[in-house]
PDB file of C-alpha atoms in Angstrom:
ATOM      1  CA  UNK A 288       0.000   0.000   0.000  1.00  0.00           C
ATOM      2  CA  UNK A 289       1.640   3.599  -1.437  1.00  0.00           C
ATOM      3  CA  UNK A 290       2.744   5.561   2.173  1.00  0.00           C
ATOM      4  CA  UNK A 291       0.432   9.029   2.283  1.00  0.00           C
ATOM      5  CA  UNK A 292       1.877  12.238   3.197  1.00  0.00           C
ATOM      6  CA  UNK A 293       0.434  14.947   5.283  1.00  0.00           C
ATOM      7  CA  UNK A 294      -0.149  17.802   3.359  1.00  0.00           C
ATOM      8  CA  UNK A 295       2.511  20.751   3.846  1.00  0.00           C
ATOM      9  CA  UNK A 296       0.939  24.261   4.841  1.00  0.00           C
ATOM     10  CA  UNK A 297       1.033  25.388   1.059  1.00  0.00           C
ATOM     11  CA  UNK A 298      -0.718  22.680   0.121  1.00  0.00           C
ATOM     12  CA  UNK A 299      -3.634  23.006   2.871  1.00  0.00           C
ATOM     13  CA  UNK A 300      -2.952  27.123   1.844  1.00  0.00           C
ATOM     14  CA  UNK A 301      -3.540  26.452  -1.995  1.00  0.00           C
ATOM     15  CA  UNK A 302      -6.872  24.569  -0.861  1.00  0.00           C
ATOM     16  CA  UNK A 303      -8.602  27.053   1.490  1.00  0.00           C
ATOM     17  CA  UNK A 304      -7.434  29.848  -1.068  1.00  0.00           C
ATOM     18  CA  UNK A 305      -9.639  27.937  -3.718  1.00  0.00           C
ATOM     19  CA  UNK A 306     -12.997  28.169  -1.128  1.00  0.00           C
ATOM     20  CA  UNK A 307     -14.654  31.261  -2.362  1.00  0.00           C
ATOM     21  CA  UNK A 308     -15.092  34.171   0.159  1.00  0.00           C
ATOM     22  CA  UNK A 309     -14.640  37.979  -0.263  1.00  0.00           C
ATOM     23  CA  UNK A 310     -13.793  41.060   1.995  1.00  0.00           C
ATOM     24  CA  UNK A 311     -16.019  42.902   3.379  1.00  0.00           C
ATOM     25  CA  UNK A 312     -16.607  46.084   6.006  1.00  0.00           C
ATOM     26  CA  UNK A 313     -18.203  44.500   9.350  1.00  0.00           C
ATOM     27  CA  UNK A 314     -19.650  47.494  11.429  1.00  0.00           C
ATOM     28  CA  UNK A 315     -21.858  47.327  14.789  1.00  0.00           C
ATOM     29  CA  UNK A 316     -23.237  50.062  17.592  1.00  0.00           C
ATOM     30  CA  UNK A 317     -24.067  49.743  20.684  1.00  0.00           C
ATOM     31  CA  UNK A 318     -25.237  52.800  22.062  1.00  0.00           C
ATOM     32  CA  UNK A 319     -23.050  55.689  21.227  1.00  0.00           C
ATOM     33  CA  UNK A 320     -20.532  53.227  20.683  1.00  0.00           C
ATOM     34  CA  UNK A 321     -19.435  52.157  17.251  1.00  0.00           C
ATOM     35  CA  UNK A 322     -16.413  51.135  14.834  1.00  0.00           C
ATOM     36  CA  UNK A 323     -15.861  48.740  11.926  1.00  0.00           C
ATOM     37  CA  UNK A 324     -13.424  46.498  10.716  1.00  0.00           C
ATOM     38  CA  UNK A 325     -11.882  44.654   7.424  1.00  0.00           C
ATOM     39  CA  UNK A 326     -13.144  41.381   7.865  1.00  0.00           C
ATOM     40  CA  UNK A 327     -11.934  39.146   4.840  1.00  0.00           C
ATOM     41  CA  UNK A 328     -14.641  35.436   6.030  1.00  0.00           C
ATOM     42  CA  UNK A 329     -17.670  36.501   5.197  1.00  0.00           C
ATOM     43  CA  UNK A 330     -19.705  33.412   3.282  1.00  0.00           C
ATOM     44  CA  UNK A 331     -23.332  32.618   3.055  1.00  0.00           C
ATOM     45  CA  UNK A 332     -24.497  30.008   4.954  1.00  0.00           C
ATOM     46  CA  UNK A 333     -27.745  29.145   3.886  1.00  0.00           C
ATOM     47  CA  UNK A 334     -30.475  30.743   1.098  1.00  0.00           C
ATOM     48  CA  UNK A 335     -34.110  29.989   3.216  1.00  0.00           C
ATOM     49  CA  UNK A 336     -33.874  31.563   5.675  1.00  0.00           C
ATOM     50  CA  UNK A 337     -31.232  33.696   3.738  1.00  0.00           C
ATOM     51  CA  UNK A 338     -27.959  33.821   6.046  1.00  0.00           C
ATOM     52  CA  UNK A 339     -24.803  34.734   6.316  1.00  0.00           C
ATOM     53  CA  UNK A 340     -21.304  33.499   8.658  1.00  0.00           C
ATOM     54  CA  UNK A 341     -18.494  35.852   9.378  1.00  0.00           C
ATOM     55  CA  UNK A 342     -15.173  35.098  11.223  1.00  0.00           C
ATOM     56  CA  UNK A 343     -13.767  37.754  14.090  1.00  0.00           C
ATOM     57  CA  UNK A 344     -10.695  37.005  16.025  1.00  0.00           C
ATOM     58  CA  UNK A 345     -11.048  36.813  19.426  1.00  0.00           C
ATOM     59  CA  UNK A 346     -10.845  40.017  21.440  1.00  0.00           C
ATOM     60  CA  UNK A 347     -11.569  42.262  18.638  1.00  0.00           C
ATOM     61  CA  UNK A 348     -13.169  45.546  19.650  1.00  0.00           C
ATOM     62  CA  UNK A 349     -15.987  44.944  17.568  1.00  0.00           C
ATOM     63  CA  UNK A 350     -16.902  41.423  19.301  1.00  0.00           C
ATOM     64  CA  UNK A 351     -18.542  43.397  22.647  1.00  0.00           C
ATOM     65  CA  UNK A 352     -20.343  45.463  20.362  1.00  0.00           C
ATOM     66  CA  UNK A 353     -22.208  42.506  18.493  1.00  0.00           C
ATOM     67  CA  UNK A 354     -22.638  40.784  21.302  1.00  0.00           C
ATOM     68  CA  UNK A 355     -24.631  43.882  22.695  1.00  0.00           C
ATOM     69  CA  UNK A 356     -26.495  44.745  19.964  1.00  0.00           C
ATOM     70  CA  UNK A 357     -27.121  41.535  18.573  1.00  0.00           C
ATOM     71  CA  UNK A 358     -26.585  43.076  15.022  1.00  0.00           C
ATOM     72  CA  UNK A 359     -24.314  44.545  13.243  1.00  0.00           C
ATOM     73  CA  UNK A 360     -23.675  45.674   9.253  1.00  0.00           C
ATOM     74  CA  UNK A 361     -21.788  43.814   6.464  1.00  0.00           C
ATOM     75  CA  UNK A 362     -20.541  46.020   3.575  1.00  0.00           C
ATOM     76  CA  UNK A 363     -19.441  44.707   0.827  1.00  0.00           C
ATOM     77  CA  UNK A 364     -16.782  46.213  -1.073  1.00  0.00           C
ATOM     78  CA  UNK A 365     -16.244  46.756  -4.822  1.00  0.00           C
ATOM     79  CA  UNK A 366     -13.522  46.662  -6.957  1.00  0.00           C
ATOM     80  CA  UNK A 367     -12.032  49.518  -6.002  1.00  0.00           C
ATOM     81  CA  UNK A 368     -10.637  48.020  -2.721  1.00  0.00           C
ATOM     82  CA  UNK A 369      -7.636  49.815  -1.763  1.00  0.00           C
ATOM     83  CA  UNK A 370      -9.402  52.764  -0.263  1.00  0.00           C
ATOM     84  CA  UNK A 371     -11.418  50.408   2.447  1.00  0.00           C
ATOM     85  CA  UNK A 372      -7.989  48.480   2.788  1.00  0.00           C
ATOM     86  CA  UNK A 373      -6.255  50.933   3.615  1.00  0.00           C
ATOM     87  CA  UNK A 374      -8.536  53.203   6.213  1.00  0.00           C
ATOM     88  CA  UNK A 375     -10.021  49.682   7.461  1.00  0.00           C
ATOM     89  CA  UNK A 376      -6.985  47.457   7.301  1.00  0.00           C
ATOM     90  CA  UNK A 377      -5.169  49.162  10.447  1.00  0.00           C
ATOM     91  CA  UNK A 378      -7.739  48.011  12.676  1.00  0.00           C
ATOM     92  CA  UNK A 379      -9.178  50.466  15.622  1.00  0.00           C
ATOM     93  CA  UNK A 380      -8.720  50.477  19.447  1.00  0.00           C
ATOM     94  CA  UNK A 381     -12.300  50.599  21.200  1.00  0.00           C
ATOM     95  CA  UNK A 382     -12.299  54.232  21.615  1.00  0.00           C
ATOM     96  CA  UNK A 383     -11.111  55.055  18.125  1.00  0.00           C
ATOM     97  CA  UNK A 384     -12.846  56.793  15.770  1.00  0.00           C
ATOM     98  CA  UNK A 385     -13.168  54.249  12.604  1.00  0.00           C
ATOM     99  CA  UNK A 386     -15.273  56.730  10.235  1.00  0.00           C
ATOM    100  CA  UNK A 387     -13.673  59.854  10.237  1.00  0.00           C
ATOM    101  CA  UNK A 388     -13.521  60.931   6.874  1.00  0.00           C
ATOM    102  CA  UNK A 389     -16.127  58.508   5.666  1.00  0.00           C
ATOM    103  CA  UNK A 390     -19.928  59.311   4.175  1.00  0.00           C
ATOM    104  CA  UNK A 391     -21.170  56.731   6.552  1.00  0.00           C
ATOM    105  CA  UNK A 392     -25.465  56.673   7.797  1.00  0.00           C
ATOM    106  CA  UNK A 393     -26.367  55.042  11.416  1.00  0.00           C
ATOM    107  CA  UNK A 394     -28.334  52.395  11.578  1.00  0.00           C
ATOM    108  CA  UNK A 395     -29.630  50.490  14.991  1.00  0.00           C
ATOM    109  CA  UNK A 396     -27.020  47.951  13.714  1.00  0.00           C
ATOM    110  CA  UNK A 397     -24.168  49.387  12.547  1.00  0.00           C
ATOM    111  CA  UNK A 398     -22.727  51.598  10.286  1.00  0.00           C
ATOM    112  CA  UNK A 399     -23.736  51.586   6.322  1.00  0.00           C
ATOM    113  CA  UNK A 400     -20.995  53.097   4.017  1.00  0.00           C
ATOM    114  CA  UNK A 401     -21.776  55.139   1.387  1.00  0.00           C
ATOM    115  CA  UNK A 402     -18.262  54.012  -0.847  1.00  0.00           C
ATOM    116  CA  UNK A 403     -19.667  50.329  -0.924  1.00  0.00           C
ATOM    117  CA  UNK A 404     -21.628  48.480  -3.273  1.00  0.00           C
ATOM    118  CA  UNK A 405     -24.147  47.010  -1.270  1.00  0.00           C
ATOM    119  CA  UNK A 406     -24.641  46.411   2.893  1.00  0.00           C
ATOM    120  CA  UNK A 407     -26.538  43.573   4.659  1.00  0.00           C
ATOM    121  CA  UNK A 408     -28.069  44.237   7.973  1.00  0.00           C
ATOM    122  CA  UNK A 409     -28.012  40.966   9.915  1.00  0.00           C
ATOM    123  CA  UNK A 410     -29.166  39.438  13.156  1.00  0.00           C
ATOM    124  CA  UNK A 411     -26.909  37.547  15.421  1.00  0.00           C
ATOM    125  CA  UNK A 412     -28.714  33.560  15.535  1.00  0.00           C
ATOM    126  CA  UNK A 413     -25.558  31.801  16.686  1.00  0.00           C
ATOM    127  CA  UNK A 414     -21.742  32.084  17.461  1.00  0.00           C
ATOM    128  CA  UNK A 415     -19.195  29.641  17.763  1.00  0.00           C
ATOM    129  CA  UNK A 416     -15.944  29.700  19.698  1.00  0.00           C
TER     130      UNK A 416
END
C-alpha cells in the first residue's frame, strides 16, 4: 500500500485559497458606541432563511459590540478596494474613531458606508468559539 503524506501548509494554503469568500466592512453600535473592521470570512451560509457566517478574532473591539447589539452591518466592497484596505486594514482600538472621513449613515445595527456596493443588515442567531 503507497505511504500518504500529510499535506505541507502550502498545500492546505492552496486549498482554502480555492474556497470562495470575499472582503467585506463588518460594522456594529451599541449605544453611542461604534467602529468597523476589514473582515476578509464573510460566506453565506444558507439561502431559506437567507444567512450569512463571518469570522472575528477573538478580542476584537468589535466582538462586545455585536454581542450587545445583537446586530451589526456587512458592507461589501467593490472593486475599487484599496481605499477600504487601507482606512479599514489598520484596525481600531475601542475608543477610536473608525469613520472619520467617511460618508457613513447610522443604523440600529451598525454603520452603512456610502463608498460600498451594497450592505446587509443581519441578526446575530448563533456564534461559535
Amino acid at each position: 500500500m503507497p505511504q500518504v503524506s500529510e499535506p505541507s501548509s502550502t498545500d492546505i494554503g492552496k486549498a482554502l485559497g480555492r474556497i470562495p469568500s470575499g472582503c467585506a466592512i463588518l460594522t456594529a453600535r451599541a449605544g453611542a458606541r461604534r467602529t468597523g473592521m476589514l473582515a476578509s470570512w464573510v460566506q453565506q451560509a444558507a439561502f431559506e432563511p437567507p444567512a450569512i457566517s463571518v469570522a472575528i478574532k477573538k478580542g476584537r473591539p468589535i466582538v462586545d459590540l455585536i454581542e450587545a447589539s445583537r446586530g451589526f452591518v456587512v458592507n461589501v466592497i467593490g472593486e475599487s478596494t484599496g481605499p477600504m484596505f487601507k482606512h479599514f486594514g489598520k484596525g481600531f482600538g475601542p475608543d477610536e474613531e473608525a469613520f472619520a472621513g467617511l460618508a457613513v449613515r447610522d443604523l440600529p445595527e451598525g454603520i452603512v458606508l456610502d463608498d460600498c456596493i451594497a450592505h446587509l443588515v443581519a441578526r446575530v442567531i448563533d456564534r461559535c468559539e
